[in-house]
mmCIF file of C-alpha atoms and ligand atoms in Angstrom:
data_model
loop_
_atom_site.group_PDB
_atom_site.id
_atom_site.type_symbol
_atom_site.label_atom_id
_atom_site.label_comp_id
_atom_site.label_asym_id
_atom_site.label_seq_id
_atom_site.Cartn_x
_atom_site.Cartn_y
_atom_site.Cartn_z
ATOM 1 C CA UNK Z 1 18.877 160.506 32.970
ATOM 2 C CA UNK Z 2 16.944 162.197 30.340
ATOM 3 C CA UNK Z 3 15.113 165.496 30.293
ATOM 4 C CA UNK Z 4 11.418 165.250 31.350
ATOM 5 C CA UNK Z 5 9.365 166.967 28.265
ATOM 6 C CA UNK Z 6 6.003 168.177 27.564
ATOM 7 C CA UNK Z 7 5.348 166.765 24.160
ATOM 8 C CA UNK Z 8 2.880 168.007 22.074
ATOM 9 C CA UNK Z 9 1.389 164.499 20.248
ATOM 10 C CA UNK Z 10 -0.453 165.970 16.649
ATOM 11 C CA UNK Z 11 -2.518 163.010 15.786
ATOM 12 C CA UNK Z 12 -2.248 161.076 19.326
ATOM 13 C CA UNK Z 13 -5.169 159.387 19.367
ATOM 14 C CA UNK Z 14 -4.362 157.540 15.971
ATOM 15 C CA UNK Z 15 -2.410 154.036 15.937
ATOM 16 C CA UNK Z 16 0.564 155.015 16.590
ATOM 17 C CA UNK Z 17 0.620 158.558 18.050
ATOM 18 C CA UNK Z 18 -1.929 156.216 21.095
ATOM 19 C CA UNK Z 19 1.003 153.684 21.106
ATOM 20 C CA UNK Z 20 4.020 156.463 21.449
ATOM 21 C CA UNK Z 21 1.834 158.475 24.146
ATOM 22 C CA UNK Z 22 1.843 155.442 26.142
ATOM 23 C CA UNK Z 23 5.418 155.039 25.578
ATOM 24 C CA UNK Z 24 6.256 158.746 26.387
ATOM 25 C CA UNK Z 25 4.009 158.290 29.880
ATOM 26 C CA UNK Z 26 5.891 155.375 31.036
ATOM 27 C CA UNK Z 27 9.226 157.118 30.294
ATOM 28 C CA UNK Z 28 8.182 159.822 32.452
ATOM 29 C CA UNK Z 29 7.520 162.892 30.363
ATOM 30 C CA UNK Z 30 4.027 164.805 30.019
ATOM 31 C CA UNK Z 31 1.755 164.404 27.062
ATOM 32 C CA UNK Z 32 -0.907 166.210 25.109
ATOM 33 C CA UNK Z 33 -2.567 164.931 22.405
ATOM 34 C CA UNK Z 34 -4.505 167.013 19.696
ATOM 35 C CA UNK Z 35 -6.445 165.243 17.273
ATOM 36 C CA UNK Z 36 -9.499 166.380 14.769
ATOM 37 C CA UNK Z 37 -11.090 162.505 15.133
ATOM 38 C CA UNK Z 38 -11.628 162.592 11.390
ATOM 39 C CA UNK Z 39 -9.667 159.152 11.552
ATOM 40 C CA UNK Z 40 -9.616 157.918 15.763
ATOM 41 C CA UNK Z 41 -11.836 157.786 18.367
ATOM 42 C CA UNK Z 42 -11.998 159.865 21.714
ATOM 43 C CA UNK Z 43 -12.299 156.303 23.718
ATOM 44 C CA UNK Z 44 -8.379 155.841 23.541
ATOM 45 C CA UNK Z 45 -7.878 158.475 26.192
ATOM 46 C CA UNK Z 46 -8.712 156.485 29.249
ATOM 47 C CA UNK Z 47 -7.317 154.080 27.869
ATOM 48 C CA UNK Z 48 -3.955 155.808 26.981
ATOM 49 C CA UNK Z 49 -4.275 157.557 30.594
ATOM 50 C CA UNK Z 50 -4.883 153.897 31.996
ATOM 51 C CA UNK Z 51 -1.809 152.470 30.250
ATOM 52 C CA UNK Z 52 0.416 155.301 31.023
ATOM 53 C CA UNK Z 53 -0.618 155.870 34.573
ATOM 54 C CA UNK Z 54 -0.711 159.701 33.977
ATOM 55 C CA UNK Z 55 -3.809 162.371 32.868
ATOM 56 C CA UNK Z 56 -3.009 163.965 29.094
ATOM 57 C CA UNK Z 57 -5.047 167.088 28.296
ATOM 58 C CA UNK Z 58 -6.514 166.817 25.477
ATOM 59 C CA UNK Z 59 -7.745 169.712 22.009
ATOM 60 C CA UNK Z 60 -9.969 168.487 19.463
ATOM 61 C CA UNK Z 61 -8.566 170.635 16.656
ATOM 62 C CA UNK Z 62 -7.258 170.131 12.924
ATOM 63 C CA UNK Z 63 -3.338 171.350 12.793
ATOM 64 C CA UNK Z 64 -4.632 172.899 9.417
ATOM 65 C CA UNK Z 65 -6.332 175.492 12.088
ATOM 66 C CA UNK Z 66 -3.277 177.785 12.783
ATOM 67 C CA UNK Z 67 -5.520 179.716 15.013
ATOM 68 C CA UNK Z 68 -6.935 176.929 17.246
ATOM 69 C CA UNK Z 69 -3.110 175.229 16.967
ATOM 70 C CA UNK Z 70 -1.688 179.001 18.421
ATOM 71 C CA UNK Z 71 -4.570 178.865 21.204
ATOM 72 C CA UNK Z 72 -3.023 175.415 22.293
ATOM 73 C CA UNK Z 73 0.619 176.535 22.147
ATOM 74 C CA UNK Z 74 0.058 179.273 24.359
ATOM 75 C CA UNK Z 75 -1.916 177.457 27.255
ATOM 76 C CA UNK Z 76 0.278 174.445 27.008
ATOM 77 C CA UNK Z 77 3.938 175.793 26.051
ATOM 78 C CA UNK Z 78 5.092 171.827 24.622
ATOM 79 C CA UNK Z 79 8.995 171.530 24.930
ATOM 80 C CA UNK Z 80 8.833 169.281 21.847
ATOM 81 C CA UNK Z 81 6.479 168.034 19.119
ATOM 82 C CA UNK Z 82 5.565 164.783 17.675
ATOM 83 C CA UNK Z 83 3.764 165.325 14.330
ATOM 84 C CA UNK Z 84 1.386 162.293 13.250
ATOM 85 C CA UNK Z 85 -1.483 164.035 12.346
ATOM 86 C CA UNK Z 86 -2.160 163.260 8.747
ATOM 87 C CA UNK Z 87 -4.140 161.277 5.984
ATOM 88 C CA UNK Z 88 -2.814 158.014 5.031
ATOM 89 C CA UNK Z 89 -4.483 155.960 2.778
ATOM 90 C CA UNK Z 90 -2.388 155.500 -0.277
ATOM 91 C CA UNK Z 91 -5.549 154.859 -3.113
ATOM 92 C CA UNK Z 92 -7.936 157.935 -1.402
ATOM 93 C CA UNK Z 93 -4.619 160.065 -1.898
ATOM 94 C CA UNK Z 94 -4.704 159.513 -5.665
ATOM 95 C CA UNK Z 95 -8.683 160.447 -6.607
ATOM 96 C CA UNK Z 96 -8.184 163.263 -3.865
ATOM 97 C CA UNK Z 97 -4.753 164.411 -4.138
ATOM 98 C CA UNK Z 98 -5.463 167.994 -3.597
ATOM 99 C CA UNK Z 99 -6.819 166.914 -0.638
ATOM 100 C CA UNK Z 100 -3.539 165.414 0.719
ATOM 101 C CA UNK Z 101 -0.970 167.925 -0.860
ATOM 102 C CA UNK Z 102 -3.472 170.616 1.464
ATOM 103 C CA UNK Z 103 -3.972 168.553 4.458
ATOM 104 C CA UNK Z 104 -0.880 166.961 5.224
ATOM 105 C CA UNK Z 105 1.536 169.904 3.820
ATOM 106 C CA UNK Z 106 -0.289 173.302 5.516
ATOM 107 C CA UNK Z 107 -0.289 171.291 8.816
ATOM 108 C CA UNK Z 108 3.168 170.700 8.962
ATOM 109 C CA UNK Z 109 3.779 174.247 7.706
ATOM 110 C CA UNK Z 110 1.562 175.513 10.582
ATOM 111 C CA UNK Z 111 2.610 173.789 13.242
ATOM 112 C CA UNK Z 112 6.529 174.491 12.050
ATOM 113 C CA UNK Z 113 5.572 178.113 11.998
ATOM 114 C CA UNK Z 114 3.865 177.912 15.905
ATOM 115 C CA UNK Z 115 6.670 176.145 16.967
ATOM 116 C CA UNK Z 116 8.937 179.139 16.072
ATOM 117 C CA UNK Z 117 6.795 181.951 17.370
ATOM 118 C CA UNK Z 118 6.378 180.146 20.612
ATOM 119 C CA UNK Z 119 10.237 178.866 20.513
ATOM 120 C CA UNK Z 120 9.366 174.867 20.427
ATOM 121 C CA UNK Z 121 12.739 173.298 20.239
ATOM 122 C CA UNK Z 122 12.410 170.098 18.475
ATOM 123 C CA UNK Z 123 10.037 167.862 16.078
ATOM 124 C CA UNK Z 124 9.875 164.616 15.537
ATOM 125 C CA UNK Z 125 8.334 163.615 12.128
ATOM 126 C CA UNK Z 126 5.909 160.592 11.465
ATOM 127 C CA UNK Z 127 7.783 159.824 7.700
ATOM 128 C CA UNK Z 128 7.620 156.778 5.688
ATOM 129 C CA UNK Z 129 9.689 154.084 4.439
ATOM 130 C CA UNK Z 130 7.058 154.820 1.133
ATOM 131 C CA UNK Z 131 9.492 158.322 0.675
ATOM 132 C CA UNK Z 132 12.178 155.929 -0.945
ATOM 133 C CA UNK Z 133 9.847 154.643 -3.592
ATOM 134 C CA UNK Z 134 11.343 151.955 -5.835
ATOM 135 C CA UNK Z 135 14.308 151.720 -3.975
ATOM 136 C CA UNK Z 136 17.132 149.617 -6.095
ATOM 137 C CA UNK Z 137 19.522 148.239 -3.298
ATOM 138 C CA UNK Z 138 18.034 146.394 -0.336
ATOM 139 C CA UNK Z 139 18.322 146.633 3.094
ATOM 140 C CA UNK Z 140 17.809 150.231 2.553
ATOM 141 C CA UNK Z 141 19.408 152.308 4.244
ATOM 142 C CA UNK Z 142 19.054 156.414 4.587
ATOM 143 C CA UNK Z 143 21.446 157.873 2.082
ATOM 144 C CA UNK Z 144 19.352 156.100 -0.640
ATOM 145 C CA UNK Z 145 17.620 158.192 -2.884
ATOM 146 C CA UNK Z 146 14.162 159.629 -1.707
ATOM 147 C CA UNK Z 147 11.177 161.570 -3.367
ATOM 148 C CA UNK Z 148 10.428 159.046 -6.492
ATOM 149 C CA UNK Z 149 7.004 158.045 -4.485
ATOM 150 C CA UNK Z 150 4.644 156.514 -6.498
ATOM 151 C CA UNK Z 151 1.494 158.095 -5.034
ATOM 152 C CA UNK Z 152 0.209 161.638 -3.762
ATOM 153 C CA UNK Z 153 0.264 160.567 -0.279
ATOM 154 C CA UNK Z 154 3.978 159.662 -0.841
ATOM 155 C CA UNK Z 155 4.591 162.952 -1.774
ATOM 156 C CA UNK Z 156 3.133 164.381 1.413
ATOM 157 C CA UNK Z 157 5.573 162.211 3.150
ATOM 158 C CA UNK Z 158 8.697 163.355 1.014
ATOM 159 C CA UNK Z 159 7.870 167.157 1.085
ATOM 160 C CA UNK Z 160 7.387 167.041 4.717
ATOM 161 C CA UNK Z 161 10.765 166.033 4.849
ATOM 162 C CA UNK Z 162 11.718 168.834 2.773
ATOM 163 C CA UNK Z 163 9.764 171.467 4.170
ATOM 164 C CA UNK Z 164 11.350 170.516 7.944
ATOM 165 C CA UNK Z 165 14.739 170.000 6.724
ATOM 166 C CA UNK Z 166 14.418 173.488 5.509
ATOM 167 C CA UNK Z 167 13.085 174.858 8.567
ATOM 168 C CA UNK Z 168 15.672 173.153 10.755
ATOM 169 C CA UNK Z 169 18.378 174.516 9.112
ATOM 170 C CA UNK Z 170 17.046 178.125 8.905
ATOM 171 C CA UNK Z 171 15.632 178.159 12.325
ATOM 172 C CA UNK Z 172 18.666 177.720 14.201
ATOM 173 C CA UNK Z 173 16.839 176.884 17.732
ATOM 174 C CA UNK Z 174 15.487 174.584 15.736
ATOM 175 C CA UNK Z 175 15.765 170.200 16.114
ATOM 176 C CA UNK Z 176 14.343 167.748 13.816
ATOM 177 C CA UNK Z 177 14.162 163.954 13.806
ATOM 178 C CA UNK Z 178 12.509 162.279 10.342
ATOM 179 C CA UNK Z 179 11.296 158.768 10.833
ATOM 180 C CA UNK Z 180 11.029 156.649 8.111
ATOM 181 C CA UNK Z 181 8.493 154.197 9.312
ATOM 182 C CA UNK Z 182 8.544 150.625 7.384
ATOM 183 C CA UNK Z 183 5.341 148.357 8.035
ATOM 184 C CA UNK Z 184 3.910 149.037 12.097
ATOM 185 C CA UNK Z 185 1.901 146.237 13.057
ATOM 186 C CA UNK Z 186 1.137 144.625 16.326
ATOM 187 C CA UNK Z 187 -0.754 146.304 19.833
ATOM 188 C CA UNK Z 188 0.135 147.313 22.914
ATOM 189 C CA UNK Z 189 0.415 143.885 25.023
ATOM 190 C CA UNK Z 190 -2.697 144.412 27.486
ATOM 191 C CA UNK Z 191 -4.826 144.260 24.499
ATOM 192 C CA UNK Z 192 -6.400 147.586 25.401
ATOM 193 C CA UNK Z 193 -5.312 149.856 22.571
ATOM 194 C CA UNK Z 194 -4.464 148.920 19.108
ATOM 195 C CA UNK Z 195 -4.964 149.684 15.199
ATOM 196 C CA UNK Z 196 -8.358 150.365 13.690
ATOM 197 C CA UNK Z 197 -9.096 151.396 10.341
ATOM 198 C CA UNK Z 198 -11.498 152.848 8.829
ATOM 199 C CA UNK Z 199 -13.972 150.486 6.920
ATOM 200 C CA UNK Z 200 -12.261 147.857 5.081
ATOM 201 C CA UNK Z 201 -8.596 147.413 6.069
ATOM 202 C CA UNK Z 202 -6.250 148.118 3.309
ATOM 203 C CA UNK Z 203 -3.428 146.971 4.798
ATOM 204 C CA UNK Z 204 -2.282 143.484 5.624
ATOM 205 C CA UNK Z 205 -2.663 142.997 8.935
ATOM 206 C CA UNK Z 206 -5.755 144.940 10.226
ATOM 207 C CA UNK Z 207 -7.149 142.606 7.137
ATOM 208 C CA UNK Z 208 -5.749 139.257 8.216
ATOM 209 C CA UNK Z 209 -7.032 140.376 11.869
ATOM 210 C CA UNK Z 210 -10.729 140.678 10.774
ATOM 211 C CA UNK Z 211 -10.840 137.633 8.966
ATOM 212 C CA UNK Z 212 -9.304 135.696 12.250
ATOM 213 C CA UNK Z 213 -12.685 136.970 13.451
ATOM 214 C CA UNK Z 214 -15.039 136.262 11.253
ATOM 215 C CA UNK Z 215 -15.404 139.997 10.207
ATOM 216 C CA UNK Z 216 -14.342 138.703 6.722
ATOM 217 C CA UNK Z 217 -14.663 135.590 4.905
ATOM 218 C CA UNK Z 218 -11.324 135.886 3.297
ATOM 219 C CA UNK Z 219 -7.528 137.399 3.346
ATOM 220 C CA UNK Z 220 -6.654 138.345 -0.518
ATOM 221 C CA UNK Z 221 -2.921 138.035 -1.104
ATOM 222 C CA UNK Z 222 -2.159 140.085 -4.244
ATOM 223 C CA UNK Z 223 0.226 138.209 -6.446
ATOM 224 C CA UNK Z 224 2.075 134.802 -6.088
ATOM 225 C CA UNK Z 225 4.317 135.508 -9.041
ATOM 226 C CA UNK Z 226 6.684 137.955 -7.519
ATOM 227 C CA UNK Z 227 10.121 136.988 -8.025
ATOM 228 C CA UNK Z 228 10.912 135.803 -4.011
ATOM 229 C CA UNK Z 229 10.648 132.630 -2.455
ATOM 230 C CA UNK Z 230 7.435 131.475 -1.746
ATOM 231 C CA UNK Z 231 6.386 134.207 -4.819
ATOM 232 C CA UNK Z 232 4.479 136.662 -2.329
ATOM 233 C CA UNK Z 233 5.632 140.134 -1.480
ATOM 234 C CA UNK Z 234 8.095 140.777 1.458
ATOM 235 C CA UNK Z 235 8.249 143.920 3.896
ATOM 236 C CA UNK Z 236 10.140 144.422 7.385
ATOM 237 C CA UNK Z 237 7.094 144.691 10.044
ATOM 238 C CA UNK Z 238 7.637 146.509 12.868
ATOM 239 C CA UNK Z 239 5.753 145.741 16.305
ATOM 240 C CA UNK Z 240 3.960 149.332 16.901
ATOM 241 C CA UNK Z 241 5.660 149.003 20.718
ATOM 242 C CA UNK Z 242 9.468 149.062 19.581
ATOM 243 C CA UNK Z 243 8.253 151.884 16.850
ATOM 244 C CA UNK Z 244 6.433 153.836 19.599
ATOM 245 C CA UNK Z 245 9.739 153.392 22.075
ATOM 246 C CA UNK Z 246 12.049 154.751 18.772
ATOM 247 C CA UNK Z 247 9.768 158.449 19.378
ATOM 248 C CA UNK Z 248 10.824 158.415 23.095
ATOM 249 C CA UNK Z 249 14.701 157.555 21.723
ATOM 250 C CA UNK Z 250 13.977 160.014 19.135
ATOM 251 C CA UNK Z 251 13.316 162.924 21.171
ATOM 252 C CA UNK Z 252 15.478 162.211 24.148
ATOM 253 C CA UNK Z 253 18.235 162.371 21.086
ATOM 254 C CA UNK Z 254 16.609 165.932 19.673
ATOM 255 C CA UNK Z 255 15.836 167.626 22.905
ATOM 256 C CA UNK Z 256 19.677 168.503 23.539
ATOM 257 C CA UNK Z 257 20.491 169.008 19.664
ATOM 258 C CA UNK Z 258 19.640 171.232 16.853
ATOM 259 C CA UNK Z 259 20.090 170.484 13.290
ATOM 260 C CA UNK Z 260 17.798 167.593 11.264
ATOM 261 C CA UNK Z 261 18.646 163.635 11.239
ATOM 262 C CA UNK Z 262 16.593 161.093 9.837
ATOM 263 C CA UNK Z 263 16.174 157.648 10.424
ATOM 264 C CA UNK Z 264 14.642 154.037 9.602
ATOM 265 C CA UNK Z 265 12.231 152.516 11.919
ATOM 266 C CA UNK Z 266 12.383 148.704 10.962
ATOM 267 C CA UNK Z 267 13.909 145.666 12.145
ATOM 268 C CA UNK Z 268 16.066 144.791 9.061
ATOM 269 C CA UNK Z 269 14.333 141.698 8.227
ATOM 270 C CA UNK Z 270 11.913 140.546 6.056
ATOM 271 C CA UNK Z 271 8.591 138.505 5.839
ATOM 272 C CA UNK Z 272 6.407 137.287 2.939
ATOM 273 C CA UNK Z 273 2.554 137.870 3.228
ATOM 274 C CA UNK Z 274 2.604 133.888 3.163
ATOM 275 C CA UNK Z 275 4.678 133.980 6.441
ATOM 276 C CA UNK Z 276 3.016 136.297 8.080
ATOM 277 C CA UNK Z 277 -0.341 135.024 7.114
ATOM 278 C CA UNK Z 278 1.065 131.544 9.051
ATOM 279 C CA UNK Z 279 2.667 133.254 12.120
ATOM 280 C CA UNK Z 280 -0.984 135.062 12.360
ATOM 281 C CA UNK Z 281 -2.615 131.550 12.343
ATOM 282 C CA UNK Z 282 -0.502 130.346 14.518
ATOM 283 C CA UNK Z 283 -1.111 133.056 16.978
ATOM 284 C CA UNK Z 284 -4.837 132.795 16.937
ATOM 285 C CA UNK Z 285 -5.201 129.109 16.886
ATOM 286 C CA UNK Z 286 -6.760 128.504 13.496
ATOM 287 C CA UNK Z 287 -5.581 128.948 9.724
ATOM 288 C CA UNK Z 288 -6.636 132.185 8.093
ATOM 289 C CA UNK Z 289 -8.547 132.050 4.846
ATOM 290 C CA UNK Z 290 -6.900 133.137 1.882
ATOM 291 C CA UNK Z 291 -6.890 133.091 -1.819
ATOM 292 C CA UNK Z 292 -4.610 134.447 -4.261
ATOM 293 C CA UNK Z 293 -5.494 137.492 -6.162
ATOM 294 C CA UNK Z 294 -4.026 139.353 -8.722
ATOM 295 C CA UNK Z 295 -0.911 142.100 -8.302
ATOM 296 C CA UNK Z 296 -1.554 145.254 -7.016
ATOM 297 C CA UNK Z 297 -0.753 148.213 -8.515
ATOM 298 C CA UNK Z 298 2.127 149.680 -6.549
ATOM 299 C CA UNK Z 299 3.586 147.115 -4.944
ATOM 300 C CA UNK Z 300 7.292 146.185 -4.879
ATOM 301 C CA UNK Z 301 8.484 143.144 -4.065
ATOM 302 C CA UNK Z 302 10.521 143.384 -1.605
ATOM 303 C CA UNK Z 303 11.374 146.021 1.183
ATOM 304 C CA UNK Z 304 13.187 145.928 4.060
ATOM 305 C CA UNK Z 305 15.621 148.698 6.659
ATOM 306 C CA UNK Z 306 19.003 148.650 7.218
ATOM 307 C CA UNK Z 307 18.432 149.972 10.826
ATOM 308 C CA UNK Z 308 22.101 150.367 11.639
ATOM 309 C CA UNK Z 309 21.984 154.290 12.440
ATOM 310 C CA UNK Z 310 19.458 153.959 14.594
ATOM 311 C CA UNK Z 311 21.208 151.781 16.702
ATOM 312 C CA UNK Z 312 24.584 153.588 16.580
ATOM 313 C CA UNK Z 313 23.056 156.708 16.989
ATOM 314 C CA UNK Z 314 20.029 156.368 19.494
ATOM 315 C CA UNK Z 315 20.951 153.629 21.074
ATOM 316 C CA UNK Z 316 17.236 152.031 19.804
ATOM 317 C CA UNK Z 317 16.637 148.664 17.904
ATOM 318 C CA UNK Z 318 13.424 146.406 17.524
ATOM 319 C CA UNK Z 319 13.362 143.275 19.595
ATOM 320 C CA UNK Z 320 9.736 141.950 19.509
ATOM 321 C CA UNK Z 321 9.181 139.389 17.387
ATOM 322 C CA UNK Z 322 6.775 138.180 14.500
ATOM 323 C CA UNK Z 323 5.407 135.687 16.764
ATOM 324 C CA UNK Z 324 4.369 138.791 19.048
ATOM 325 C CA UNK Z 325 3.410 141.384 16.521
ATOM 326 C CA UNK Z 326 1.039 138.597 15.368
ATOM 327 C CA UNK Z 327 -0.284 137.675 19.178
ATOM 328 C CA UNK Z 328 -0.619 141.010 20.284
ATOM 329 C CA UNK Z 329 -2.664 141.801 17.262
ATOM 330 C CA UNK Z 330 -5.169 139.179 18.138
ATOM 331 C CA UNK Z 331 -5.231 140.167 21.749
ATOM 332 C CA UNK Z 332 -6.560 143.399 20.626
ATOM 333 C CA UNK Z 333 -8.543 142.312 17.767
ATOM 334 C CA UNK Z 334 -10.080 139.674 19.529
ATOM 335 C CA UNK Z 335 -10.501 141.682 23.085
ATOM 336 C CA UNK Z 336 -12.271 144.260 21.005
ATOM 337 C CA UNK Z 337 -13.719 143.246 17.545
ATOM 338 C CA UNK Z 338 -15.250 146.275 16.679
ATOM 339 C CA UNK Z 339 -12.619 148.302 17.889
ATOM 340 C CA UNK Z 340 -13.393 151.070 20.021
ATOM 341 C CA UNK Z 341 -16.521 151.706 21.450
ATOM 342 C CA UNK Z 342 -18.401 154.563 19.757
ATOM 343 C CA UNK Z 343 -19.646 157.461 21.409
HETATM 344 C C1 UD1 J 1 1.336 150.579 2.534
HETATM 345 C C2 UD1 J 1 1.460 151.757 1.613
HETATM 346 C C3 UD1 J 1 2.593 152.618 2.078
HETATM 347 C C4 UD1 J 1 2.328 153.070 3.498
HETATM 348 C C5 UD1 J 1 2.119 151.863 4.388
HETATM 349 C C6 UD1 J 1 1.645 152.326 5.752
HETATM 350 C C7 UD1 J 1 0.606 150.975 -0.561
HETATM 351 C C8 UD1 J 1 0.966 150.619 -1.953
HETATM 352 N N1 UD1 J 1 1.645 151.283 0.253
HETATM 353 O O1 UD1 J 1 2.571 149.830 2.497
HETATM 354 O O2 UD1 J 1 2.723 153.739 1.235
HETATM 355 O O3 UD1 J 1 3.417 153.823 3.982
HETATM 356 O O4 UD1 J 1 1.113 151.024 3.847
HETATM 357 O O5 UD1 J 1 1.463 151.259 6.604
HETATM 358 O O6 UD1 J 1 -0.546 150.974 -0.165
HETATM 359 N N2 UD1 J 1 -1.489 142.637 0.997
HETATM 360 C C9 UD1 J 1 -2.275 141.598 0.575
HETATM 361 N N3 UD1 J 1 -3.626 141.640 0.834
HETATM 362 C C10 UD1 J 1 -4.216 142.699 1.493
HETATM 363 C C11 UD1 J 1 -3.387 143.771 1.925
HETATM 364 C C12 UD1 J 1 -2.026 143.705 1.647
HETATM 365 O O7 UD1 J 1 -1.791 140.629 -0.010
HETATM 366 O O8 UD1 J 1 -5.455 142.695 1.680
HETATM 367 C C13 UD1 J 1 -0.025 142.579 0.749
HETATM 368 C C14 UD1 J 1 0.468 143.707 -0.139
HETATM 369 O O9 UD1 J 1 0.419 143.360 -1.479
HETATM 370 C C15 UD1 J 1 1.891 143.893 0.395
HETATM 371 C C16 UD1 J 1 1.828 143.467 1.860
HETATM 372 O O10 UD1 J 1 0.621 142.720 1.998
HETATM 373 O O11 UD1 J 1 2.743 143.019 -0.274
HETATM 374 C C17 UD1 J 1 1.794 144.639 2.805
HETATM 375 O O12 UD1 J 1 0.773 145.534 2.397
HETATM 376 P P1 UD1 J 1 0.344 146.804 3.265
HETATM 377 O O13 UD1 J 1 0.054 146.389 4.661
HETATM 378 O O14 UD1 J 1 -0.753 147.525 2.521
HETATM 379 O O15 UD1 J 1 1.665 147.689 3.331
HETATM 380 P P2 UD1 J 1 2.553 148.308 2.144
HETATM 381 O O16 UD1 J 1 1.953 148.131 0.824
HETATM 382 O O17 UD1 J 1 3.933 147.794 2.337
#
């Protein structure tokens, strides 16, 4: 039986810090969430309460305010810390990179640096699969090289890394798990709480999702001349529940270590945009309009985990399906096609 926590969620009302706090409720450990709403809405808390069966106090506050992030520590005392709070969209983070770099570093420094006055004992770290940029050998795994990002917000991701690595072995009372996320997609299964992005979707599935509804006329799949099978691009989607249920694996690993150890989030296998475009269109019940569009800049072909370590070493591996990501997705999407309500 595992320790029961108080975890601090940075970021909890987002995508997946919502999915995790579920996660974390149902595995009996107490949550709060802090969150500036810059990028969520405040209508996921009863929702995240309803799903979880338990109340999570919640601080409107950026983690970039050490002062307001200080106030929280010392009412709430967290036993751990899952850090999501951040900026994430890869083309806003190269016209603004300042922006990023400021945002995304001086909150993890901050909230490193409140950890240690208040004596917080472990972090776990919303990373990216994006830290290994180009990477040569696939299934990647995590001794391959990192920090070669192609983008600013990359860069956020990779000197996060750094900056806790650092901390965690300095800070001796110190644990820290790094999760290299590859591509979350997919809802929590009663349809209540699920991704949604701000203005157009730039990623595939919150795109293929409005187009299933009629939001949008029409999914544009960039490139058909990449050198795979069917010619589109191929990444290992993860369903946002088995991602969320890694955090609670995550920390139930940290809580009784020190040290820092990093690991993939995927499930080791790929899909082209073509596939998932046709599981999706299976799933709703009719095809999803697409045309082919030119490359875009960035992409790589083909990405996909070697998950082995987390297995062996957290005793955590993905089991949901495409078929699931794809109908959970239009459960929510479809439940609620504007996404939350606003206030
Ligand atoms: C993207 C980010 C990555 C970030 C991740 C977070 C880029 C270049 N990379 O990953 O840094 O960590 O999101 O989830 O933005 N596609 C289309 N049409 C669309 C949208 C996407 O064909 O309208 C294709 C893309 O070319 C890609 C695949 O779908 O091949 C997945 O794209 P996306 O969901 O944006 O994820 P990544 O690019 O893998």
């Amino acid at each position: 039986m595992s320790n029961k926590l108080k975890v601090l969620l940075t970021g909890g009302c987002g995508y997946i810090g919502s999915h995790t706090a579920v996660e974390l409720m149902r595995a009996g450990h107490e949550v709060v969430i802090a969150d500036d709403l810059v990028n969520a809405s405040r209508s996921v808390l009863p929702r995240i309460e309803k799903l979880g069966g338990a109340k999570a106090p919640f601080y409107e506050l950026d983690v970039c305010d050490e002062a307001a992030l200080d106030a929280l520590f010392a009412k709430e005392k967290p036993d751990a810390v899952i850090h999501f709070a951040g900026l994430k969209c890869v083309p806003e983070s190269v016209t603004k990179p300042l922006l990023y770099y400021r945002n995304n570093l001086v909150s993890t420094m901050n909230l490193l640096a409140v950890m240690s006055k208040y004596g917080t004992g472990s972090i776990v770290f919303s990373s990216s699969a994006t830290v290994y940029g180009e990477a040569e050998k696939m299934p990647i795994s995590e001794d391959q090289p990192t920090g070669a990002c192609t983008n600013p917000y990359g860069m956020t991701k990779h000197m996060s890394e750094v900056i806790i690595r650092d901390t965690a072995a300095a800070e001796k009372g110190l644990g820290a798990v790094l999760l290299r996320y590859f591509n979350p997609i997919g809802a929590d299964e009663s349809g209540l709480i699920g991704e949604e992005p701000l203005g157009v979707p730039n990623n595939l599935l919150p795109f293929v999702a409005q187009v299933a509804t009629g939001r949008r006329e029409k999914l544009f799949v960039y490139g058909n001349d990449y050198p795979t099978p069917d010619g589109t691009c191929i990444r290992d989607y993860i369903h946002v529940t088995d991602l969320a249920l890694a955090h609670v694996k995550a920390l139930d690993y940290i809580s009784q270590r020190k040290g820092c150890e990093v690991f993939n989030v995927g499930t080791g296998k790929g899909y082209s945009v073509l596939e998932v475009v046709d599981a999706f269109s299976k799933a709703c019940g009719h095809p999803v309009r697409y045309e082919f569009a030119p490359r875009r800049a960035g992409d790589i072909p083909a990405m996909y985990a070697d998950p082995e370590k987390a297995e062996r070493v957290l005793g955590w591996k993905a089991v949901r399906s495409m078929e699931k990501m794809c109908e959970d997705t239009w459960r929510w999407q479809s439940n609620n096609p504007m996404g939350y309500e606003k206030e």
